[in-house]
GROMACS .gro file of C-alpha atoms in nm:
model
  341
    1UNK     CA    1   8.420   2.309   6.394
    2UNK     CA    2   8.210   2.542   6.188
    3UNK     CA    3   8.159   2.568   5.818
    4UNK     CA    4   8.046   2.862   5.610
    5UNK     CA    5   7.844   2.774   5.307
    6UNK     CA    6   7.827   3.022   5.026
    7UNK     CA    7   7.521   3.009   4.805
    8UNK     CA    8   7.514   3.176   4.467
    9UNK     CA    9   7.174   3.287   4.345
   10UNK     CA   10   7.133   3.289   3.973
   11UNK     CA   11   6.933   3.570   3.821
   12UNK     CA   12   6.727   3.434   3.531
   13UNK     CA   13   6.594   3.645   3.249
   14UNK     CA   14   6.220   3.721   3.245
   15UNK     CA   15   6.153   3.477   2.959
   16UNK     CA   16   6.310   3.190   3.152
   17UNK     CA   17   6.112   3.276   3.466
   18UNK     CA   18   5.791   3.273   3.262
   19UNK     CA   19   5.875   2.929   3.127
   20UNK     CA   20   5.923   2.792   3.481
   21UNK     CA   21   5.606   2.942   3.621
   22UNK     CA   22   5.329   2.702   3.723
   23UNK     CA   23   5.021   2.784   3.519
   24UNK     CA   24   4.712   2.892   3.707
   25UNK     CA   25   4.401   2.678   3.684
   26UNK     CA   26   4.182   2.798   3.401
   27UNK     CA   27   3.887   3.011   3.505
   28UNK     CA   28   3.539   2.882   3.427
   29UNK     CA   29   3.429   3.047   3.105
   30UNK     CA   30   3.156   3.307   3.131
   31UNK     CA   31   2.821   3.243   2.969
   32UNK     CA   32   2.747   3.382   2.629
   33UNK     CA   33   2.385   3.481   2.581
   34UNK     CA   34   2.107   3.423   2.330
   35UNK     CA   35   1.749   3.546   2.316
   36UNK     CA   36   1.419   3.365   2.269
   37UNK     CA   37   1.188   3.438   1.978
   38UNK     CA   38   0.870   3.301   2.143
   39UNK     CA   39   0.731   3.261   2.493
   40UNK     CA   40   0.427   3.059   2.589
   41UNK     CA   41   0.119   3.176   2.765
   42UNK     CA   42   0.185   3.155   3.141
   43UNK     CA   43   0.068   2.843   3.321
   44UNK     CA   44  -0.257   2.880   3.512
   45UNK     CA   45  -0.118   2.836   3.862
   46UNK     CA   46   0.101   3.089   4.041
   47UNK     CA   47   0.428   3.028   4.225
   48UNK     CA   48   0.661   2.741   4.138
   49UNK     CA   49   0.427   2.568   3.892
   50UNK     CA   50   0.575   2.529   3.543
   51UNK     CA   51   0.852   2.272   3.523
   52UNK     CA   52   0.925   2.062   3.216
   53UNK     CA   53   0.860   2.072   2.837
   54UNK     CA   54   0.866   1.800   2.569
   55UNK     CA   55   0.865   1.868   2.195
   56UNK     CA   56   0.639   1.666   1.965
   57UNK     CA   57   0.740   1.685   1.597
   58UNK     CA   58   0.439   1.653   1.365
   59UNK     CA   59   0.498   1.356   1.130
   60UNK     CA   60   0.384   1.531   0.809
   61UNK     CA   61   0.366   1.907   0.876
   62UNK     CA   62   0.650   2.023   1.104
   63UNK     CA   63   0.498   2.371   1.144
   64UNK     CA   64   0.213   2.199   1.334
   65UNK     CA   65   0.451   2.056   1.595
   66UNK     CA   66   0.360   2.124   1.957
   67UNK     CA   67   0.515   2.147   2.301
   68UNK     CA   68   0.367   1.948   2.591
   69UNK     CA   69   0.456   2.104   2.926
   70UNK     CA   70   0.377   2.064   3.293
   71UNK     CA   71   0.196   2.285   3.540
   72UNK     CA   72   0.281   2.069   3.838
   73UNK     CA   73   0.013   2.233   4.052
   74UNK     CA   74  -0.255   2.059   3.850
   75UNK     CA   75  -0.240   2.058   3.470
   76UNK     CA   76  -0.067   1.927   3.161
   77UNK     CA   77  -0.061   2.193   2.887
   78UNK     CA   78  -0.009   2.182   2.510
   79UNK     CA   79   0.125   2.481   2.313
   80UNK     CA   80   0.168   2.544   1.943
   81UNK     CA   81   0.490   2.696   1.807
   82UNK     CA   82   0.358   3.049   1.860
   83UNK     CA   83   0.332   2.976   2.234
   84UNK     CA   84  -0.049   2.968   2.230
   85UNK     CA   85  -0.209   2.714   2.462
   86UNK     CA   86  -0.423   2.472   2.258
   87UNK     CA   87  -0.509   2.220   2.533
   88UNK     CA   88  -0.511   2.208   2.911
   89UNK     CA   89  -0.564   1.879   3.097
   90UNK     CA   90  -0.668   1.949   3.454
   91UNK     CA   91  -0.588   1.706   3.733
   92UNK     CA   92  -0.245   1.606   3.605
   93UNK     CA   93   0.023   1.704   3.858
   94UNK     CA   94   0.309   1.613   3.628
   95UNK     CA   95   0.641   1.736   3.751
   96UNK     CA   96   0.822   1.611   3.437
   97UNK     CA   97   0.696   1.497   3.097
   98UNK     CA   98   0.851   1.320   2.797
   99UNK     CA   99   0.735   1.162   2.472
  100UNK     CA  100   0.837   0.925   2.196
  101UNK     CA  101   0.638   0.902   1.875
  102UNK     CA  102   0.278   0.979   1.968
  103UNK     CA  103   0.305   0.849   2.328
  104UNK     CA  104   0.330   1.107   2.607
  105UNK     CA  105   0.409   1.019   2.971
  106UNK     CA  106   0.397   1.253   3.269
  107UNK     CA  107   0.532   1.181   3.618
  108UNK     CA  108   0.248   1.278   3.851
  109UNK     CA  109   0.420   1.444   4.146
  110UNK     CA  110   0.275   1.318   4.474
  111UNK     CA  111   0.440   1.606   4.662
  112UNK     CA  112   0.236   1.853   4.453
  113UNK     CA  113  -0.094   1.672   4.505
  114UNK     CA  114  -0.074   1.391   4.249
  115UNK     CA  115  -0.066   1.016   4.295
  116UNK     CA  116   0.301   0.949   4.215
  117UNK     CA  117   0.212   0.742   3.907
  118UNK     CA  118   0.294   0.767   3.538
  119UNK     CA  119   0.008   0.913   3.329
  120UNK     CA  120   0.015   0.779   2.972
  121UNK     CA  121  -0.144   0.967   2.681
  122UNK     CA  122  -0.159   0.944   2.305
  123UNK     CA  123  -0.135   1.256   2.086
  124UNK     CA  124  -0.357   1.279   1.776
  125UNK     CA  125  -0.168   1.423   1.474
  126UNK     CA  126  -0.491   1.566   1.329
  127UNK     CA  127  -0.623   1.749   1.635
  128UNK     CA  128  -0.287   1.776   1.818
  129UNK     CA  129  -0.481   1.689   2.135
  130UNK     CA  130  -0.379   1.442   2.405
  131UNK     CA  131  -0.604   1.152   2.504
  132UNK     CA  132  -0.549   0.974   2.836
  133UNK     CA  133  -0.485   0.599   2.810
  134UNK     CA  134  -0.378   0.470   3.150
  135UNK     CA  135  -0.220   0.544   3.489
  136UNK     CA  136   0.071   0.320   3.589
  137UNK     CA  137   0.160   0.313   3.961
  138UNK     CA  138   0.536   0.278   4.008
  139UNK     CA  139   0.768   0.140   4.273
  140UNK     CA  140   0.933   0.480   4.300
  141UNK     CA  141   0.730   0.795   4.366
  142UNK     CA  142   0.752   0.939   4.017
  143UNK     CA  143   0.906   1.288   4.010
  144UNK     CA  144   1.124   1.297   3.699
  145UNK     CA  145   1.061   1.102   3.379
  146UNK     CA  146   1.225   1.031   3.044
  147UNK     CA  147   1.145   0.787   2.764
  148UNK     CA  148   1.362   0.566   2.544
  149UNK     CA  149   1.297   0.358   2.233
  150UNK     CA  150   1.555   0.081   2.218
  151UNK     CA  151   1.734   0.074   1.880
  152UNK     CA  152   1.808  -0.294   1.948
  153UNK     CA  153   1.457  -0.420   2.021
  154UNK     CA  154   1.226  -0.133   1.922
  155UNK     CA  155   1.065  -0.151   2.267
  156UNK     CA  156   0.953   0.165   2.450
  157UNK     CA  157   1.081   0.229   2.802
  158UNK     CA  158   1.011   0.489   3.070
  159UNK     CA  159   1.246   0.594   3.351
  160UNK     CA  160   1.047   0.739   3.643
  161UNK     CA  161   1.272   0.862   3.923
  162UNK     CA  162   1.237   1.007   4.269
  163UNK     CA  163   1.367   1.265   4.515
  164UNK     CA  164   1.474   0.965   4.723
  165UNK     CA  165   1.729   0.876   4.454
  166UNK     CA  166   1.542   0.568   4.336
  167UNK     CA  167   1.517   0.504   3.961
  168UNK     CA  168   1.296   0.251   3.784
  169UNK     CA  169   1.280   0.133   3.423
  170UNK     CA  170   0.946   0.025   3.278
  171UNK     CA  171   0.871  -0.140   2.946
  172UNK     CA  172   0.557   0.013   2.792
  173UNK     CA  173   0.365  -0.171   2.518
  174UNK     CA  174   0.088   0.038   2.363
  175UNK     CA  175  -0.163  -0.116   2.122
  176UNK     CA  176  -0.459   0.104   2.036
  177UNK     CA  177  -0.596   0.223   2.370
  178UNK     CA  178  -0.441  -0.071   2.558
  179UNK     CA  179  -0.123  -0.023   2.763
  180UNK     CA  180   0.083  -0.301   2.921
  181UNK     CA  181   0.352  -0.189   3.164
  182UNK     CA  182   0.627  -0.408   3.309
  183UNK     CA  183   0.897  -0.307   3.555
  184UNK     CA  184   1.235  -0.431   3.427
  185UNK     CA  185   1.499  -0.251   3.638
  186UNK     CA  186   1.517  -0.073   3.974
  187UNK     CA  187   1.818   0.089   4.139
  188UNK     CA  188   1.936   0.361   4.376
  189UNK     CA  189   2.131   0.651   4.220
  190UNK     CA  190   2.216   0.818   4.553
  191UNK     CA  191   2.051   1.143   4.656
  192UNK     CA  192   1.764   1.336   4.492
  193UNK     CA  193   1.734   1.289   4.116
  194UNK     CA  194   1.495   1.442   3.863
  195UNK     CA  195   1.620   1.550   3.522
  196UNK     CA  196   1.700   1.268   3.280
  197UNK     CA  197   1.749   1.206   2.910
  198UNK     CA  198   1.771   0.872   2.730
  199UNK     CA  199   1.967   0.892   2.405
  200UNK     CA  200   1.879   0.647   2.127
  201UNK     CA  201   2.187   0.747   1.924
  202UNK     CA  202   2.428   0.629   2.195
  203UNK     CA  203   2.219   0.393   2.410
  204UNK     CA  204   2.295   0.604   2.718
  205UNK     CA  205   2.080   0.734   3.002
  206UNK     CA  206   2.180   1.073   3.146
  207UNK     CA  207   2.053   1.120   3.501
  208UNK     CA  208   2.083   1.436   3.709
  209UNK     CA  209   2.163   1.385   4.078
  210UNK     CA  210   2.068   1.738   4.176
  211UNK     CA  211   2.342   1.828   4.425
  212UNK     CA  212   2.611   1.605   4.273
  213UNK     CA  213   2.607   1.624   3.893
  214UNK     CA  214   2.502   1.425   3.588
  215UNK     CA  215   2.564   1.050   3.561
  216UNK     CA  216   2.576   0.836   3.245
  217UNK     CA  217   2.424   0.486   3.259
  218UNK     CA  218   2.337   0.231   2.993
  219UNK     CA  219   1.975   0.273   2.882
  220UNK     CA  220   1.903  -0.091   2.796
  221UNK     CA  221   1.728  -0.290   3.072
  222UNK     CA  222   2.024  -0.529   3.097
  223UNK     CA  223   2.280  -0.249   3.146
  224UNK     CA  224   2.305  -0.282   3.523
  225UNK     CA  225   2.406   0.011   3.743
  226UNK     CA  226   2.760   0.086   3.623
  227UNK     CA  227   2.799   0.458   3.556
  228UNK     CA  228   3.039   0.737   3.467
  229UNK     CA  229   3.009   1.107   3.538
  230UNK     CA  230   2.935   1.360   3.264
  231UNK     CA  231   2.998   1.661   3.489
  232UNK     CA  232   2.967   1.763   3.851
  233UNK     CA  233   2.853   2.045   4.075
  234UNK     CA  234   3.095   2.220   4.306
  235UNK     CA  235   3.473   2.236   4.277
  236UNK     CA  236   3.609   2.102   3.951
  237UNK     CA  237   3.271   2.087   3.779
  238UNK     CA  238   3.082   2.319   3.549
  239UNK     CA  239   2.730   2.283   3.696
  240UNK     CA  240   2.595   2.497   3.978
  241UNK     CA  241   2.338   2.299   4.176
  242UNK     CA  242   2.076   2.204   4.108
  243UNK     CA  243   2.161   1.990   3.806
  244UNK     CA  244   1.816   1.995   3.650
  245UNK     CA  245   1.690   1.947   3.293
  246UNK     CA  246   1.893   1.741   3.044
  247UNK     CA  247   1.842   1.709   2.668
  248UNK     CA  248   2.028   1.661   2.340
  249UNK     CA  249   1.992   1.787   1.984
  250UNK     CA  250   2.220   1.744   1.686
  251UNK     CA  251   2.571   1.681   1.818
  252UNK     CA  252   2.525   1.857   2.152
  253UNK     CA  253   2.405   1.769   2.504
  254UNK     CA  254   2.253   2.044   2.719
  255UNK     CA  255   2.213   2.059   3.099
  256UNK     CA  256   2.027   2.320   3.303
  257UNK     CA  257   2.269   2.461   3.563
  258UNK     CA  258   1.994   2.602   3.779
  259UNK     CA  259   2.203   2.782   4.039
  260UNK     CA  260   2.387   2.989   3.777
  261UNK     CA  261   2.082   3.061   3.557
  262UNK     CA  262   2.247   2.913   3.248
  263UNK     CA  263   2.305   2.593   3.050
  264UNK     CA  264   2.616   2.381   3.002
  265UNK     CA  265   2.700   2.230   2.663
  266UNK     CA  266   2.879   1.901   2.583
  267UNK     CA  267   2.979   1.708   2.274
  268UNK     CA  268   2.725   1.428   2.225
  269UNK     CA  269   2.987   1.177   2.110
  270UNK     CA  270   3.290   1.250   2.329
  271UNK     CA  271   3.091   1.411   2.615
  272UNK     CA  272   3.358   1.683   2.639
  273UNK     CA  273   3.251   2.011   2.803
  274UNK     CA  274   3.225   2.286   2.540
  275UNK     CA  275   3.097   2.591   2.727
  276UNK     CA  276   2.782   2.755   2.861
  277UNK     CA  277   2.513   2.998   2.758
  278UNK     CA  278   2.222   3.187   2.909
  279UNK     CA  279   1.889   3.301   2.767
  280UNK     CA  280   1.875   3.678   2.811
  281UNK     CA  281   1.603   3.941   2.782
  282UNK     CA  282   1.515   4.016   2.422
  283UNK     CA  283   1.259   4.206   2.221
  284UNK     CA  284   1.027   3.906   2.176
  285UNK     CA  285   1.060   3.743   2.519
  286UNK     CA  286   1.228   3.790   2.854
  287UNK     CA  287   1.503   3.567   2.993
  288UNK     CA  288   1.509   3.218   3.147
  289UNK     CA  289   1.604   3.210   3.515
  290UNK     CA  290   1.610   2.936   3.779
  291UNK     CA  291   1.533   2.684   3.504
  292UNK     CA  292   1.404   2.335   3.580
  293UNK     CA  293   1.317   2.147   3.261
  294UNK     CA  294   1.455   2.190   2.910
  295UNK     CA  295   1.408   2.020   2.574
  296UNK     CA  296   1.556   2.062   2.226
  297UNK     CA  297   1.535   1.923   1.876
  298UNK     CA  298   1.738   1.981   1.561
  299UNK     CA  299   1.442   1.885   1.341
  300UNK     CA  300   1.304   2.134   1.092
  301UNK     CA  301   0.989   2.272   1.256
  302UNK     CA  302   0.884   2.491   0.967
  303UNK     CA  303   0.932   2.866   0.904
  304UNK     CA  304   0.952   2.966   1.271
  305UNK     CA  305   1.224   2.714   1.364
  306UNK     CA  306   1.378   2.574   1.044
  307UNK     CA  307   1.689   2.444   1.223
  308UNK     CA  308   1.522   2.329   1.541
  309UNK     CA  309   1.443   2.481   1.879
  310UNK     CA  310   1.570   2.490   2.239
  311UNK     CA  311   1.305   2.532   2.511
  312UNK     CA  312   1.363   2.637   2.871
  313UNK     CA  313   1.126   2.674   3.165
  314UNK     CA  314   1.142   3.022   3.314
  315UNK     CA  315   1.123   3.021   3.692
  316UNK     CA  316   1.084   3.400   3.711
  317UNK     CA  317   0.867   3.513   3.423
  318UNK     CA  318   0.859   3.881   3.336
  319UNK     CA  319   1.076   4.179   3.423
  320UNK     CA  320   1.307   4.161   3.729
  321UNK     CA  321   1.092   4.160   4.040
  322UNK     CA  322   0.782   4.056   3.846
  323UNK     CA  323   0.546   3.803   4.001
  324UNK     CA  324   0.398   3.678   3.674
  325UNK     CA  325   0.308   3.311   3.644
  326UNK     CA  326   0.589   3.096   3.506
  327UNK     CA  327   0.613   2.995   3.140
  328UNK     CA  328   0.845   2.852   2.871
  329UNK     CA  329   1.076   3.025   2.623
  330UNK     CA  330   1.154   2.904   2.266
  331UNK     CA  331   1.501   2.978   2.124
  332UNK     CA  332   1.584   2.908   1.756
  333UNK     CA  333   1.846   2.635   1.790
  334UNK     CA  334   2.090   2.795   1.542
  335UNK     CA  335   2.134   3.088   1.784
  336UNK     CA  336   2.297   2.836   2.020
  337UNK     CA  337   2.474   2.596   1.786
  338UNK     CA  338   2.647   2.887   1.615
  339UNK     CA  339   2.822   2.962   1.944
  340UNK     CA  340   2.961   2.609   1.991
  341UNK     CA  341   3.047   2.504   1.636
   0.00000   0.00000   0.00000
């Protein structure tokens, strides 16, 4: 026995078809661009040498604030807000550098010729010069570094980390020229890590696992190793590997998306992704490309940067195809915050 089945096909109006359509996944937003108003003198060594900046805000005269930055092939450099080098400390192979108050710590990169230790300095507010205090050998081979002052205890901590994925937390007690250092936490984050930022306003440590994304840990020494992900590289994420420098200023978090030559932006409270921007060629400075380290502050730094500054390392200084030594670019922070209000 056979049956014939008749099927009626309804013809829907265009509006109804549109309502039934499955929406396409949203495309990743394109970068908007800003320009820098200052660039530093190039570092002394050629090739991949400059890496990471840290902003020191002068306690009484913000226009005298400085930027401490690394030449990982053999120097720690200090620049004023015009980009002029005012100090060069030879023999420091710091890959990353960070500071809190008047204490500066660099992670002396063993792969670049250093000893893999933390170099600890104090900055003099009168001379704006760094004075070496002590070297602290670490369990990990220091590559990245960030500092944290606990709002709960007032203690100063450093987080040296390694291309092996190992991360260590050290308590640093500085009294005059004396430094006492105690290891208080050690863990494995996975694969190669470098960029990190410890946020006193939230008590969180942001750690960049270069090929994976950015993780959020507790910054207190008792926080353990529980973590959540801020953002990831690859499908579904907004970062193009490597995930490099991380910083925060005002109500925003910034991450260097090295593979796409731009920077991702997040809300500091909710950690929601807000967009991305690049630093383009301008009349005062060229662009930032292949960026490693970044830093930012929303503090008033005087007439040049009254609403703060964003600083990026430029991995390809000069015009396209130029072989100039690498340097750092200074962007007035309001040029960025106005884009992500």
